[in-house]
Short mmCIF file of C-alpha atoms in Angstrom, two decimals:
data_model
loop_
_atom_site.label_atom_id
_atom_site.label_comp_id
_atom_site.label_asym_id
_atom_site.label_seq_id
_atom_site.Cartn_x
_atom_site.Cartn_y
_atom_site.Cartn_z
CA MET A 814 96.63 135.70 83.20
CA ASN A 815 98.12 132.29 84.08
CA TRP A 816 96.88 128.80 84.77
CA THR A 817 96.27 129.50 88.48
CA PHE A 818 93.77 132.21 87.56
CA PHE A 819 91.60 129.73 85.68
CA LEU A 820 92.16 126.53 87.66
CA TYR A 821 92.56 127.89 91.18
CA ASP A 822 91.13 131.38 91.48
CA ARG A 823 88.46 130.73 88.83
CA GLY A 824 88.07 134.46 88.19
CA GLY A 825 87.61 135.30 91.87
CA LEU A 826 84.93 132.65 92.43
CA ASN A 827 87.22 130.67 94.74
CA ILE A 828 87.58 133.54 97.24
CA ALA A 829 83.96 134.63 96.90
CA LEU A 830 82.66 131.14 97.66
CA PHE A 831 85.07 130.79 100.57
CA GLN A 832 83.89 134.05 102.15
CA ALA A 833 80.25 133.10 101.69
CA ILE A 834 80.75 129.80 103.54
CA ASN A 835 83.27 130.97 106.12
CA THR A 836 81.48 134.13 107.23
CA GLY A 837 78.01 132.68 106.62
CA THR A 838 78.44 129.74 109.00
CA PRO A 839 76.76 130.66 112.33
CA ALA A 840 78.68 130.21 115.57
CA THR A 841 76.12 127.62 116.72
CA LEU A 842 77.49 125.24 114.06
CA GLU A 843 81.08 125.36 115.33
CA PRO A 844 80.72 122.00 117.16
CA LEU A 845 79.64 120.48 113.84
CA VAL A 846 82.70 122.01 112.18
CA TRP A 847 84.91 120.43 114.84
CA PHE A 848 83.17 117.06 114.51
CA PHE A 849 83.62 116.73 110.76
CA SER A 850 87.17 118.02 110.99
CA ILE A 851 87.86 115.12 113.35
CA VAL A 852 86.06 112.36 111.43
CA GLY A 853 87.66 113.62 108.22
CA SER A 854 91.17 113.43 109.67
CA TYR A 855 93.88 110.92 108.77
CA TRP A 856 93.91 109.99 112.46
CA THR A 857 90.73 107.98 111.92
CA ALA A 858 92.47 105.68 109.41
CA PRO A 859 93.18 102.99 112.09
CA LEU A 860 89.46 102.95 112.93
CA MET A 861 88.65 102.58 109.23
CA LEU A 862 91.05 99.64 108.94
CA LEU A 863 89.69 98.06 112.11
CA GLY A 864 86.12 98.45 110.88
CA LEU A 865 86.90 96.81 107.54
CA TRP A 866 88.75 93.99 109.28
CA CYS A 867 85.81 93.32 111.64
CA TRP A 868 83.44 93.47 108.66
CA LEU A 869 85.64 90.91 106.92
CA LYS A 870 85.52 88.56 109.91
CA LEU A 871 81.73 88.85 110.12
CA ALA A 872 81.18 88.46 106.36
CA THR A 873 79.11 85.48 105.27
CA GLY A 874 80.07 83.93 101.98
CA THR A 875 83.38 83.67 100.19
CA ALA A 876 82.49 86.21 97.50
CA ARG A 877 81.50 88.91 100.00
CA GLY A 878 84.63 88.28 102.05
CA THR A 879 86.81 88.56 98.94
CA VAL A 880 85.32 91.95 98.05
CA ILE A 881 85.78 93.32 101.58
CA ARG A 882 89.35 92.01 101.71
CA SER A 883 90.17 93.72 98.43
CA ARG A 884 88.74 97.02 99.73
CA LEU A 885 90.77 96.65 102.94
CA ILE A 886 94.00 96.13 101.01
CA GLY A 887 93.04 98.82 98.50
CA PHE A 888 92.40 101.38 101.25
CA SER A 889 95.81 100.67 102.80
CA VAL A 890 97.59 101.19 99.48
CA ALA A 891 95.50 104.24 98.56
CA PHE A 892 96.13 105.81 101.99
CA LEU A 893 99.91 105.61 101.58
CA LEU A 894 99.70 106.82 97.99
CA ALA A 895 97.48 109.77 98.95
CA LEU A 896 99.71 110.73 101.89
CA LEU A 897 102.78 110.78 99.66
CA THR A 898 101.04 112.65 96.82
CA THR A 899 99.57 115.21 99.20
CA ALA A 900 103.00 115.89 100.69
CA ILE A 901 104.55 116.37 97.23
CA LEU A 902 101.79 118.68 95.99
CA LYS A 903 101.80 120.81 99.15
CA LEU A 904 105.57 121.29 98.98
CA TRP A 905 105.67 121.83 95.22
CA LEU A 906 102.76 124.27 94.92
CA ASP A 907 102.95 125.91 98.37
CA PHE A 908 99.65 127.73 97.87
CA PRO A 909 98.74 130.10 100.73
CA ARG A 910 95.92 129.34 103.11
CA PRO A 911 93.01 131.75 103.57
CA PRO A 912 94.50 133.68 106.55
CA ALA A 913 97.62 134.42 104.47
CA VAL A 914 95.48 135.87 101.67
CA LEU A 915 92.60 137.55 103.50
CA GLY A 916 94.10 138.25 106.91
CA ASP A 917 91.61 139.27 109.61
CA MET A 918 88.70 138.80 107.21
CA VAL A 919 88.91 135.04 107.86
CA ARG A 920 87.23 133.44 110.84
CA VAL A 921 89.60 130.66 111.93
CA ILE A 922 88.43 127.82 114.14
CA GLY A 923 91.60 126.25 115.52
CA GLU A 924 95.27 127.11 114.95
CA ILE A 925 96.11 129.57 112.20
CA GLU A 926 98.03 128.01 109.30
CA LEU A 927 99.48 130.03 106.42
CA HIS A 928 101.15 127.58 104.00
CA TYR A 929 100.53 124.40 101.97
CA SER A 930 96.85 124.84 101.27
CA LEU A 931 96.34 122.59 98.23
CA PRO A 932 95.16 119.90 98.44
CA SER A 933 93.09 119.67 101.61
CA GLY A 934 94.30 116.64 103.52
CA HIS A 935 90.92 116.18 105.20
CA ALA A 936 89.09 116.27 101.86
CA THR A 937 91.62 113.81 100.44
CA TYR A 938 91.00 111.39 103.29
CA ALA A 939 87.23 111.75 102.92
CA GLY A 940 87.64 110.86 99.24
CA LEU A 941 89.58 107.74 100.25
CA VAL A 942 86.83 106.65 102.63
CA VAL A 943 84.07 107.24 100.08
CA GLY A 944 85.97 105.52 97.27
CA THR A 945 86.69 102.50 99.47
CA LEU A 946 83.22 102.00 100.93
CA TRP A 947 81.14 102.93 97.87
CA PRO A 948 81.08 99.41 96.29
CA LEU A 949 80.21 97.83 99.65
CA LEU A 950 77.13 99.87 100.54
CA SER A 951 73.55 100.11 99.39
CA ARG A 952 71.90 103.22 97.97
CA ARG A 953 71.13 104.63 101.42
CA GLY A 954 74.68 104.02 102.53
CA ARG A 955 75.98 105.86 99.49
CA ILE A 956 73.80 108.84 100.32
CA VAL A 957 75.38 108.94 103.78
CA LEU A 958 78.84 108.72 102.21
CA THR A 959 78.04 111.62 99.89
CA LEU A 960 76.87 113.76 102.83
CA TYR A 961 80.02 112.82 104.74
CA LEU A 962 82.19 113.92 101.80
CA ILE A 963 80.39 117.25 101.46
CA LEU A 964 80.35 118.01 105.18
CA VAL A 965 84.06 117.28 105.65
CA GLY A 966 84.84 119.71 102.83
CA TRP A 967 82.44 122.28 104.26
CA SER A 968 84.05 122.00 107.70
CA ARG A 969 87.50 122.87 106.31
CA ILE A 970 86.16 126.00 104.61
CA ALA A 971 84.02 127.01 107.59
CA ALA A 972 87.05 126.58 109.87
CA GLY A 973 89.07 128.95 107.65
CA MET A 974 91.64 126.28 106.80
CA HIS A 975 91.11 125.86 103.04
CA PHE A 976 89.66 127.46 99.95
CA PRO A 977 86.96 125.53 98.02
CA THR A 978 89.48 124.66 95.29
CA ASP A 979 91.70 122.98 97.92
CA VAL A 980 88.74 120.87 98.98
CA LEU A 981 87.81 119.99 95.41
CA ALA A 982 91.41 118.98 94.68
CA GLY A 983 91.43 116.81 97.82
CA TRP A 984 88.23 115.03 96.82
CA LEU A 985 89.60 114.30 93.35
CA LEU A 986 92.93 113.13 94.75
CA GLY A 987 91.35 110.78 97.31
CA LEU A 988 89.00 109.20 94.78
CA SER A 989 91.79 108.95 92.19
CA CYS A 990 94.16 107.23 94.63
CA THR A 991 91.44 104.72 95.52
CA ALA A 992 90.83 103.94 91.85
CA LEU A 993 94.57 103.75 91.15
CA SER A 994 95.17 101.37 94.05
CA GLY A 995 92.43 99.04 92.82
CA TRP A 996 93.88 99.10 89.31
CA SER A 997 97.43 98.46 90.55
CA LEU A 998 96.32 95.57 92.75
CA SER A 999 94.60 93.95 89.76
CA LEU A 1000 97.87 94.23 87.84
CA THR A 1001 99.76 92.49 90.66
CA ASP A 1002 97.56 89.38 90.52
CA PRO A 1003 100.02 87.59 88.17
CA ILE A 1004 102.87 88.51 90.53
CA ARG A 1005 100.96 87.14 93.52
CA GLN A 1006 100.34 83.94 91.60
CA LEU A 1007 104.05 83.77 90.85
CA THR A 1008 105.06 84.28 94.47
CA ARG A 1009 102.95 81.30 95.50
CA ARG A 1010 105.66 79.19 93.89
CA THR A 1011 108.09 80.96 96.20
CA SER A 1012 110.84 81.57 93.64
CA THR A 1013 113.91 82.86 95.46
CA TRP A 1014 114.52 85.71 93.03
CA VAL A 1015 111.09 87.17 93.75
CA TRP A 1016 111.92 87.71 97.42
CA PHE A 1017 115.30 89.23 96.64
CA ALA A 1018 113.52 91.52 94.15
CA VAL A 1019 111.19 92.66 96.96
CA ALA A 1020 114.22 93.43 99.17
CA ALA A 1021 115.92 95.30 96.32
CA SER A 1022 112.75 97.34 95.73
CA VAL A 1023 112.68 98.37 99.39
CA VAL A 1024 116.32 99.50 99.19
CA ALA A 1025 115.64 101.45 95.96
CA VAL A 1026 112.54 103.25 97.30
CA ASP A 1027 114.27 104.03 100.60
CA GLN A 1028 117.42 105.43 98.96
CA LEU A 1029 115.47 107.48 96.39
CA ALA A 1030 113.39 109.04 99.14
CA LYS A 1031 116.50 109.87 101.18
CA LEU A 1032 118.20 111.34 98.12
CA ALA A 1033 115.18 113.58 97.48
CA ILE A 1034 115.14 114.73 101.11
CA THR A 1035 118.87 115.53 101.23
CA ARG A 1036 118.64 117.54 98.00
CA LYS A 1037 115.37 119.34 98.71
CA PHE A 1038 115.76 120.07 102.42
CA ALA A 1039 118.50 121.76 104.37
CA TYR A 1040 119.71 119.81 107.37
CA GLY A 1041 117.29 120.37 110.25
CA GLU A 1042 114.57 121.83 108.02
CA GLN A 1043 110.98 120.92 108.90
CA VAL A 1044 107.85 121.24 106.77
CA ASP A 1045 104.35 120.63 108.20
CA ILE A 1046 102.22 118.43 105.94
CA THR A 1047 99.27 117.69 108.25
CA PRO A 1048 98.49 118.70 111.85
CA PHE A 1049 100.22 115.50 113.01
CA PHE A 1050 102.84 114.81 110.32
CA LYS A 1051 105.81 116.74 109.00
CA LEU A 1052 108.76 116.07 106.70
CA VAL A 1053 112.15 116.71 108.29
CA HIS A 1054 115.80 116.25 107.43
CA VAL A 1055 117.73 114.77 110.36
CA LEU A 1056 120.68 112.43 110.64
CA ASN A 1057 120.54 109.49 113.02
CA PRO A 1058 123.82 107.76 113.92
CA GLY A 1059 121.86 105.19 115.94
CA ALA A 1060 119.52 102.34 115.06
CA ALA A 1061 115.81 102.44 114.19
CA PHE A 1062 113.88 105.25 115.92
CA SER A 1063 117.16 106.84 117.18
CA PHE A 1064 118.24 103.93 119.42
CA LEU A 1065 121.84 104.56 120.61
CA ALA A 1066 121.92 107.81 118.65
CA ASN A 1067 124.12 109.47 121.29
CA ALA A 1068 126.56 106.60 121.85
CA GLY A 1069 129.63 108.55 120.66
CA GLY A 1070 130.47 107.30 117.15
CA TRP A 1071 131.46 103.66 117.65
CA GLN A 1072 127.91 102.59 116.95
CA ARG A 1073 128.32 103.34 113.19
CA TYR A 1074 130.73 100.44 112.64
CA PHE A 1075 128.89 98.24 115.09
CA PHE A 1076 125.59 98.70 113.26
CA ILE A 1077 127.26 98.21 109.85
CA LEU A 1078 128.67 94.88 111.05
CA ILE A 1079 125.40 93.81 112.65
CA GLY A 1080 123.45 94.86 109.55
CA LEU A 1081 125.69 92.85 107.22
CA ILE A 1082 125.56 89.77 109.46
CA VAL A 1083 121.77 89.96 109.76
CA SER A 1084 121.43 90.55 106.00
CA ALA A 1085 123.56 87.48 105.25
CA TRP A 1086 121.40 85.38 107.57
CA LEU A 1087 118.19 86.72 106.04
CA GLY A 1088 119.52 85.96 102.55
CA ARG A 1089 120.23 82.40 103.66
CA MET A 1090 116.69 82.07 105.00
CA LEU A 1091 115.22 83.32 101.70
CA VAL A 1092 117.20 80.80 99.66
CA GLN A 1093 115.29 78.07 101.47
CA GLN A 1094 111.65 77.34 100.68
CA ARG A 1095 109.49 79.37 103.06
CA PRO A 1096 105.76 80.04 103.44
CA ARG A 1097 104.80 83.18 101.55
CA ILE A 1098 104.02 85.42 104.52
CA GLU A 1099 107.28 84.40 106.20
CA ALA A 1100 109.30 85.04 103.04
CA VAL A 1101 107.72 88.48 102.61
CA GLY A 1102 108.63 89.30 106.21
CA TYR A 1103 112.26 88.25 105.72
CA SER A 1104 112.57 90.16 102.44
CA LEU A 1105 111.15 93.38 103.96
CA ILE A 1106 113.55 93.18 106.89
CA LEU A 1107 116.44 92.46 104.50
CA GLY A 1108 115.60 95.48 102.33
CA GLY A 1109 115.24 97.75 105.36
CA ALA A 1110 118.49 96.56 106.92
CA LEU A 1111 120.44 97.07 103.68
CA GLY A 1112 118.85 100.50 103.17
CA ASN A 1113 120.13 101.72 106.54
CA VAL A 1114 123.51 99.98 106.11
CA ALA A 1115 123.94 101.86 102.81
CA ASP A 1116 123.34 105.12 104.69
CA ARG A 1117 125.96 104.33 107.31
CA MET A 1118 128.51 103.49 104.63
CA LEU A 1119 127.74 106.43 102.31
CA ARG A 1120 126.65 109.17 104.73
CA GLU A 1121 128.01 107.93 108.09
CA SER A 1122 124.52 108.37 109.58
CA VAL A 1123 121.00 107.27 108.63
CA VAL A 1124 118.75 109.88 107.03
CA ASP A 1125 115.38 110.12 108.81
CA PHE A 1126 112.58 112.25 107.41
CA LEU A 1127 109.18 111.05 108.64
CA ASP A 1128 108.08 112.82 111.82
CA PHE A 1129 104.72 112.09 113.46
CA HIS A 1130 103.61 114.12 116.44
CA TRP A 1131 100.63 115.08 118.53
CA ARG A 1132 100.73 118.50 120.18
CA HIS A 1133 104.17 118.53 121.86
CA VAL A 1134 104.72 114.75 121.81
CA HIS A 1135 106.97 113.53 118.99
CA TRP A 1136 107.74 109.97 117.94
CA PRO A 1137 111.42 109.77 116.91
CA ALA A 1138 111.83 110.50 113.21
CA PHE A 1139 112.22 107.46 110.96
CA ASN A 1140 112.41 106.44 107.29
CA PHE A 1141 111.06 103.90 104.81
CA ALA A 1142 113.72 101.35 105.78
CA ASP A 1143 112.49 101.44 109.39
CA ILE A 1144 108.92 100.97 108.18
CA ALA A 1145 109.99 97.92 106.15
CA ILE A 1146 111.80 96.41 109.15
CA ILE A 1147 108.83 96.91 111.47
CA SER A 1148 106.37 95.61 108.85
CA GLY A 1149 108.49 92.53 108.16
CA THR A 1150 108.79 91.81 111.87
CA ALA A 1151 105.01 92.14 112.27
CA LEU A 1152 104.46 89.64 109.44
CA LEU A 1153 106.81 87.15 111.10
CA VAL A 1154 104.97 87.53 114.40
CA VAL A 1155 101.61 86.99 112.65
CA HIS A 1156 103.01 83.92 110.91
CA MET A 1157 104.35 82.54 114.19
CA LEU A 1158 101.01 83.05 115.95
CA THR A 1159 98.97 81.48 113.13
CA GLN A 1160 101.34 78.52 113.02
CA HIS A 1161 101.08 78.14 116.79
CA ASN A 1162 97.27 78.21 116.64
CA ARG A 1163 97.31 75.65 113.83
CA ILE A 1164 99.55 73.34 115.86
CA ASP A 1165 97.26 73.66 118.89
CA THR A 1166 94.19 72.89 116.75
CA ASP A 1167 95.84 69.84 115.24
CA ALA A 1168 96.85 68.62 118.68
CA ILE A 1169 93.28 68.95 119.98
CA GLU A 1170 91.88 67.09 116.96
CA ASN A 1171 94.41 64.31 117.35
CA TYR A 1172 93.61 64.06 121.06
CA ASN A 1173 89.88 63.82 120.35
CA HIS A 1174 90.47 61.06 117.85
#
């Protein structure tokens, strides 16, 4: 007897309940299984973010808008936290999926998968959606959310992808990540108040945090994974261990070797310029953008100096189409650039508005 017998197998109840649902679901309900597998997928996260953003723009009243904005930010943080936690748990536990345990006794709808069963990624995402929207909806809306949560979990069992315990663990993880993100955001309120005074050290601390997170992640990948190893986490995302001698997203990766010193020099020059920009007083969104780019640039420069090539480990794909593998430093650079573009556009719109008002006067 060990802990998995009580917490996972539950004395055989886990397999018995799986078989009852999987074999008891009639073929006529297969389209419903497909539908809830799709709407419970991480791929719908952009639609969730877009919906919350549109809801925010249409909100009447400052209080309502503040609540929706907090849920939008909270969902973004919870999504990243859940994705990371799911990846760690799947790799650490490596529980088998139903076809690996029961073989031909399982009716599989879709591709057969054998590894990394717990937690269910779909159930985790459904928990994120429910935890995010719950405070915003009325009683009827919450009933719909509850049905959505149950049906997404049912679809994963009916499709032969997960045991009930995997689904239950996913629900708990998604709801927990949502609660944790809300709690962590409340703790950062004093920090956000501090950054409004735009102290220089705050922005350099943000850049240093990016470098630390990026390097820790790369260290974990290089120690856990053999070079070239790939581990599927979701149907569209896998962890890999590859080396990229080029720039972000493998740009100039096959240039021949000279690019290492070129990119080190460019990275140090850009970092020095970004540091100079941060020393000056900047609007908050602009300073955050510069600090993210600085942290990302230094993270990849450190790789080129220490490992000769940049370690990439995040691989997103759809069927046979792969986006070039990347890392947290690349994400920071892209995010910082996006913030600078947003700042530039908002400043441009503000200038145009002021010009029109002055012309009318």
